[in-house]
mmCIF file of C-alpha atoms in Angstrom:
data_model
loop_
_atom_site.group_PDB
_atom_site.id
_atom_site.type_symbol
_atom_site.label_atom_id
_atom_site.label_comp_id
_atom_site.label_asym_id
_atom_site.label_seq_id
_atom_site.Cartn_x
_atom_site.Cartn_y
_atom_site.Cartn_z
ATOM 1 C CA MET H 480 15.307 -11.996 -9.573
ATOM 2 C CA ARG H 481 18.138 -10.738 -11.771
ATOM 3 C CA LEU H 482 20.939 -8.799 -10.117
ATOM 4 C CA LEU H 483 21.111 -5.289 -11.563
ATOM 5 C CA LYS H 484 24.184 -4.069 -9.693
ATOM 6 C CA THR H 485 26.279 -4.574 -6.569
ATOM 7 C CA ALA H 486 27.414 -1.323 -4.960
ATOM 8 C CA ILE H 487 29.993 -1.283 -2.175
ATOM 9 C CA HIS H 488 30.506 1.877 -0.125
ATOM 10 C CA PRO H 489 34.266 2.559 0.408
ATOM 11 C CA ASP H 490 33.806 2.347 4.204
ATOM 12 C CA ALA H 491 31.801 -0.899 4.152
ATOM 13 C CA ASN H 492 33.173 -4.393 4.567
ATOM 14 C CA PRO H 493 31.252 -6.931 2.426
ATOM 15 C CA GLN H 494 33.015 -9.778 4.282
ATOM 16 C CA SER H 495 32.132 -8.453 7.731
ATOM 17 C CA SER H 496 31.193 -10.976 10.402
ATOM 18 C CA THR H 497 28.872 -8.367 11.946
ATOM 19 C CA MET H 498 26.579 -7.660 9.022
ATOM 20 C CA PHE H 499 22.914 -6.727 9.165
ATOM 21 C CA HIS H 500 20.755 -7.857 6.227
ATOM 22 C CA ARG H 501 17.870 -5.642 5.138
ATOM 23 C CA ARG H 502 15.341 -6.287 2.387
ATOM 24 C CA ALA H 503 13.582 -3.416 0.652
ATOM 25 C CA ALA H 504 10.889 -3.262 -2.025
ATOM 26 C CA ARG H 505 10.832 -0.424 -4.563
ATOM 27 C CA ALA H 506 8.091 0.485 -7.042
ATOM 28 C CA ILE H 507 8.581 1.548 -10.641
ATOM 29 C CA VAL H 508 5.343 3.254 -11.673
ATOM 30 C CA LEU H 509 5.346 4.700 -15.180
ATOM 31 C CA ASN H 510 2.758 6.638 -17.121
ATOM 32 C CA GLY H 511 4.389 7.268 -20.492
ATOM 33 C CA GLU H 512 7.635 9.099 -19.690
ATOM 34 C CA ASN H 513 6.291 10.233 -16.316
ATOM 35 C CA ILE H 514 7.289 8.294 -13.232
ATOM 36 C CA LEU H 515 5.980 8.327 -9.680
ATOM 37 C CA MET H 516 8.794 9.456 -7.390
ATOM 38 C CA LEU H 517 9.392 10.731 -3.886
ATOM 39 C CA TYR H 518 11.022 14.130 -3.635
ATOM 40 C CA THR H 519 13.007 14.657 -0.421
ATOM 41 C CA GLU H 520 13.699 18.295 0.358
ATOM 42 C CA ARG H 521 16.479 17.507 2.859
ATOM 43 C CA TYR H 522 18.584 15.736 0.218
ATOM 44 C CA HIS H 523 17.140 17.564 -2.808
ATOM 45 C CA ASP H 524 16.696 14.257 -4.649
ATOM 46 C CA TYR H 525 14.143 11.971 -6.244
ATOM 47 C CA THR H 526 13.789 8.341 -5.175
ATOM 48 C CA LEU H 527 11.544 5.449 -6.102
ATOM 49 C CA PRO H 528 8.749 4.824 -3.607
ATOM 50 C CA GLY H 529 9.448 1.915 -1.313
ATOM 51 C CA GLY H 530 11.444 0.890 1.678
ATOM 52 C CA GLY H 531 12.223 -1.756 4.214
ATOM 53 C CA VAL H 532 10.225 -4.958 4.318
ATOM 54 C CA ASP H 533 9.222 -6.005 7.821
ATOM 55 C CA GLU H 534 10.493 -9.261 9.342
ATOM 56 C CA GLY H 535 8.309 -12.107 8.040
ATOM 57 C CA GLU H 536 6.538 -9.844 5.532
ATOM 58 C CA ASP H 537 6.184 -11.044 1.941
ATOM 59 C CA ILE H 538 8.161 -8.839 -0.471
ATOM 60 C CA ILE H 539 5.057 -8.039 -2.576
ATOM 61 C CA GLU H 540 3.025 -7.208 0.550
ATOM 62 C CA GLY H 541 5.866 -4.915 1.633
ATOM 63 C CA LEU H 542 5.907 -3.239 -1.776
ATOM 64 C CA ILE H 543 2.166 -2.560 -1.667
ATOM 65 C CA ARG H 544 2.310 -1.322 1.949
ATOM 66 C CA GLU H 545 5.224 1.038 1.263
ATOM 67 C CA LEU H 546 3.669 2.357 -1.947
ATOM 68 C CA LYS H 547 0.377 3.115 -0.198
ATOM 69 C CA GLU H 548 2.074 4.708 2.829
ATOM 70 C CA GLU H 549 4.515 6.899 0.912
ATOM 71 C CA THR H 550 2.396 7.953 -2.066
ATOM 72 C CA GLY H 551 -1.242 7.263 -1.211
ATOM 73 C CA ALA H 552 -1.358 4.998 -4.281
ATOM 74 C CA LYS H 553 -4.605 3.195 -5.011
ATOM 75 C CA ASP H 554 -5.469 0.251 -7.261
ATOM 76 C CA ILE H 555 -1.923 -1.194 -7.252
ATOM 77 C CA ASP H 556 -1.870 -3.809 -9.988
ATOM 78 C CA ASP H 557 0.237 -5.580 -12.646
ATOM 79 C CA ILE H 558 3.211 -6.173 -10.314
ATOM 80 C CA VAL H 559 6.163 -7.588 -12.283
ATOM 81 C CA PRO H 560 9.746 -8.201 -11.021
ATOM 82 C CA PHE H 561 12.326 -5.871 -12.596
ATOM 83 C CA GLY H 562 15.546 -6.625 -10.721
ATOM 84 C CA ARG H 563 17.544 -6.489 -7.497
ATOM 85 C CA TYR H 564 20.047 -3.801 -6.518
ATOM 86 C CA GLU H 565 22.492 -4.979 -3.851
ATOM 87 C CA GLU H 566 24.360 -2.591 -1.544
ATOM 88 C CA PHE H 567 26.945 -2.858 1.206
ATOM 89 C CA ARG H 568 27.049 0.224 3.447
ATOM 90 C CA PRO H 569 28.520 1.177 6.818
ATOM 91 C CA TRP H 570 25.937 0.590 9.558
ATOM 92 C CA TYR H 571 25.371 2.852 12.539
ATOM 93 C CA LYS H 572 23.646 0.521 15.017
ATOM 94 C CA ASN H 573 25.282 -1.496 17.798
ATOM 95 C CA ASP H 574 26.456 -5.032 17.044
ATOM 96 C CA PHE H 575 26.808 -4.422 13.275
ATOM 97 C CA ASP H 576 29.380 -2.529 11.227
ATOM 98 C CA THR H 577 27.909 -3.202 7.770
ATOM 99 C CA VAL H 578 24.444 -3.417 6.274
ATOM 100 C CA HIS H 579 23.792 -5.608 3.259
ATOM 101 C CA MET H 580 20.695 -4.208 1.600
ATOM 102 C CA ASP H 581 18.806 -5.896 -1.210
ATOM 103 C CA SER H 582 16.362 -3.609 -3.015
ATOM 104 C CA TYR H 583 13.835 -5.689 -4.939
ATOM 105 C CA CYS H 584 12.395 -3.520 -7.711
ATOM 106 C CA PHE H 585 9.026 -4.160 -9.331
ATOM 107 C CA THR H 586 7.097 -2.437 -12.083
ATOM 108 C CA CYS H 587 3.430 -1.889 -11.339
ATOM 109 C CA SER H 588 0.483 0.292 -12.184
ATOM 110 C CA VAL H 589 -1.557 2.548 -9.913
ATOM 111 C CA HIS H 590 -4.518 4.894 -10.269
ATOM 112 C CA ASN H 591 -3.181 8.263 -11.491
ATOM 113 C CA GLU H 592 -4.880 10.111 -8.636
ATOM 114 C CA LEU H 593 -3.046 9.600 -5.360
ATOM 115 C CA GLY H 594 -4.726 9.507 -1.950
ATOM 116 C CA GLU H 595 -3.478 10.551 1.481
ATOM 117 C CA THR H 596 0.033 9.509 2.488
ATOM 118 C CA GLN H 597 0.943 7.919 5.819
ATOM 119 C CA LEU H 598 4.512 9.154 6.070
ATOM 120 C CA GLU H 599 6.646 8.436 9.128
ATOM 121 C CA ASP H 600 7.791 11.354 11.297
ATOM 122 C CA TYR H 601 11.340 11.360 9.897
ATOM 123 C CA GLU H 602 9.964 11.344 6.326
ATOM 124 C CA ILE H 603 7.777 14.364 7.117
ATOM 125 C CA HIS H 604 10.729 16.076 8.843
ATOM 126 C CA ASN H 605 12.890 15.442 5.742
ATOM 127 C CA GLY H 606 10.279 17.068 3.497
ATOM 128 C CA MET H 607 9.325 13.921 1.578
ATOM 129 C CA ARG H 608 6.382 14.094 -0.833
ATOM 130 C CA PRO H 609 5.158 12.046 -3.797
ATOM 131 C CA VAL H 610 5.327 13.606 -7.265
ATOM 132 C CA TRP H 611 4.734 12.585 -10.857
ATOM 133 C CA LEU H 612 7.445 13.952 -13.141
ATOM 134 C CA ASN H 613 9.231 13.269 -16.391
ATOM 135 C CA ILE H 614 11.862 10.563 -15.851
ATOM 136 C CA HIS H 615 14.487 12.508 -17.828
ATOM 137 C CA GLU H 616 13.951 15.514 -15.542
ATOM 138 C CA ALA H 617 14.357 13.265 -12.491
ATOM 139 C CA ILE H 618 17.655 11.921 -13.841
ATOM 140 C CA ALA H 619 18.980 15.401 -14.671
ATOM 141 C CA HIS H 620 17.928 16.687 -11.251
ATOM 142 C CA ASN H 621 19.633 13.813 -9.389
ATOM 143 C CA GLU H 622 22.792 14.155 -11.500
ATOM 144 C CA HIS H 623 22.920 17.866 -10.630
ATOM 145 C CA THR H 624 22.494 17.033 -6.936
ATOM 146 C CA LEU H 625 25.231 14.383 -7.131
ATOM 147 C CA ALA H 626 27.616 16.880 -8.702
ATOM 148 C CA ASN H 627 26.821 19.889 -6.532
ATOM 149 C CA SER H 628 25.428 18.945 -3.123
ATOM 150 C CA ASP H 629 27.330 18.071 0.027
ATOM 151 C CA LYS H 630 24.169 16.868 1.804
ATOM 152 C CA LYS H 631 23.162 14.142 -0.617
ATOM 153 C CA GLY H 632 22.018 10.834 0.846
ATOM 154 C CA LEU H 633 23.661 7.531 -0.069
ATOM 155 C CA SER H 634 20.561 6.393 -1.935
ATOM 156 C CA ILE H 635 20.823 8.947 -4.750
ATOM 157 C CA GLU H 636 23.478 6.913 -6.590
ATOM 158 C CA ARG H 637 21.222 3.835 -6.511
ATOM 159 C CA GLU H 638 18.205 5.815 -7.619
ATOM 160 C CA THR H 639 19.998 7.535 -10.502
ATOM 161 C CA PHE H 640 21.363 4.195 -11.727
ATOM 162 C CA LEU H 641 17.869 2.670 -11.571
ATOM 163 C CA LEU H 642 16.258 5.621 -13.366
ATOM 164 C CA LYS H 643 18.760 5.340 -16.231
ATOM 165 C CA LEU H 644 18.197 1.572 -16.466
ATOM 166 C CA ILE H 645 14.420 2.082 -16.458
ATOM 167 C CA THR H 646 14.804 4.598 -19.301
ATOM 168 C CA ASN H 647 16.944 2.172 -21.320
ATOM 169 C CA GLU H 648 14.824 -0.916 -20.763
ATOM 170 C CA LEU H 649 11.224 0.246 -20.276
ATOM 171 C CA LEU H 650 10.768 3.404 -22.376
#
């Protein structure tokens, strides 16, 4: 899968000998200029649905599982690789000081009507919910959050980059 970008947090060490590797799958679901996103109240940002792939889990199976859990998506179809976004971040767990995260992004289609989500407790606590919105509004919203919020999560820079690339290449 093509590499879209490598992002290195200033406090991360990409040559660390104590690095944790994490794979994630992220869904790009478009309907015209509308895109399926997750809004997180805690960070006041929009992110692509998806997340960590379990140990031994196929990346496509992880994508489908995450998309169903986070958005209630049904009839997930037409899955096509888009690209990989690589990140090096400081890690907070024992035995590792850096996480190397590969986000594998795929375009796909889903039924426009979403079902029930199966969000994890921390996602519910953070005020996460699926929404369809105009991709240009999502970009403008995230850019405003980047410029004005002190509680933004690290993922917003990745998500804003991906949204702009999606706009340039898929719309």
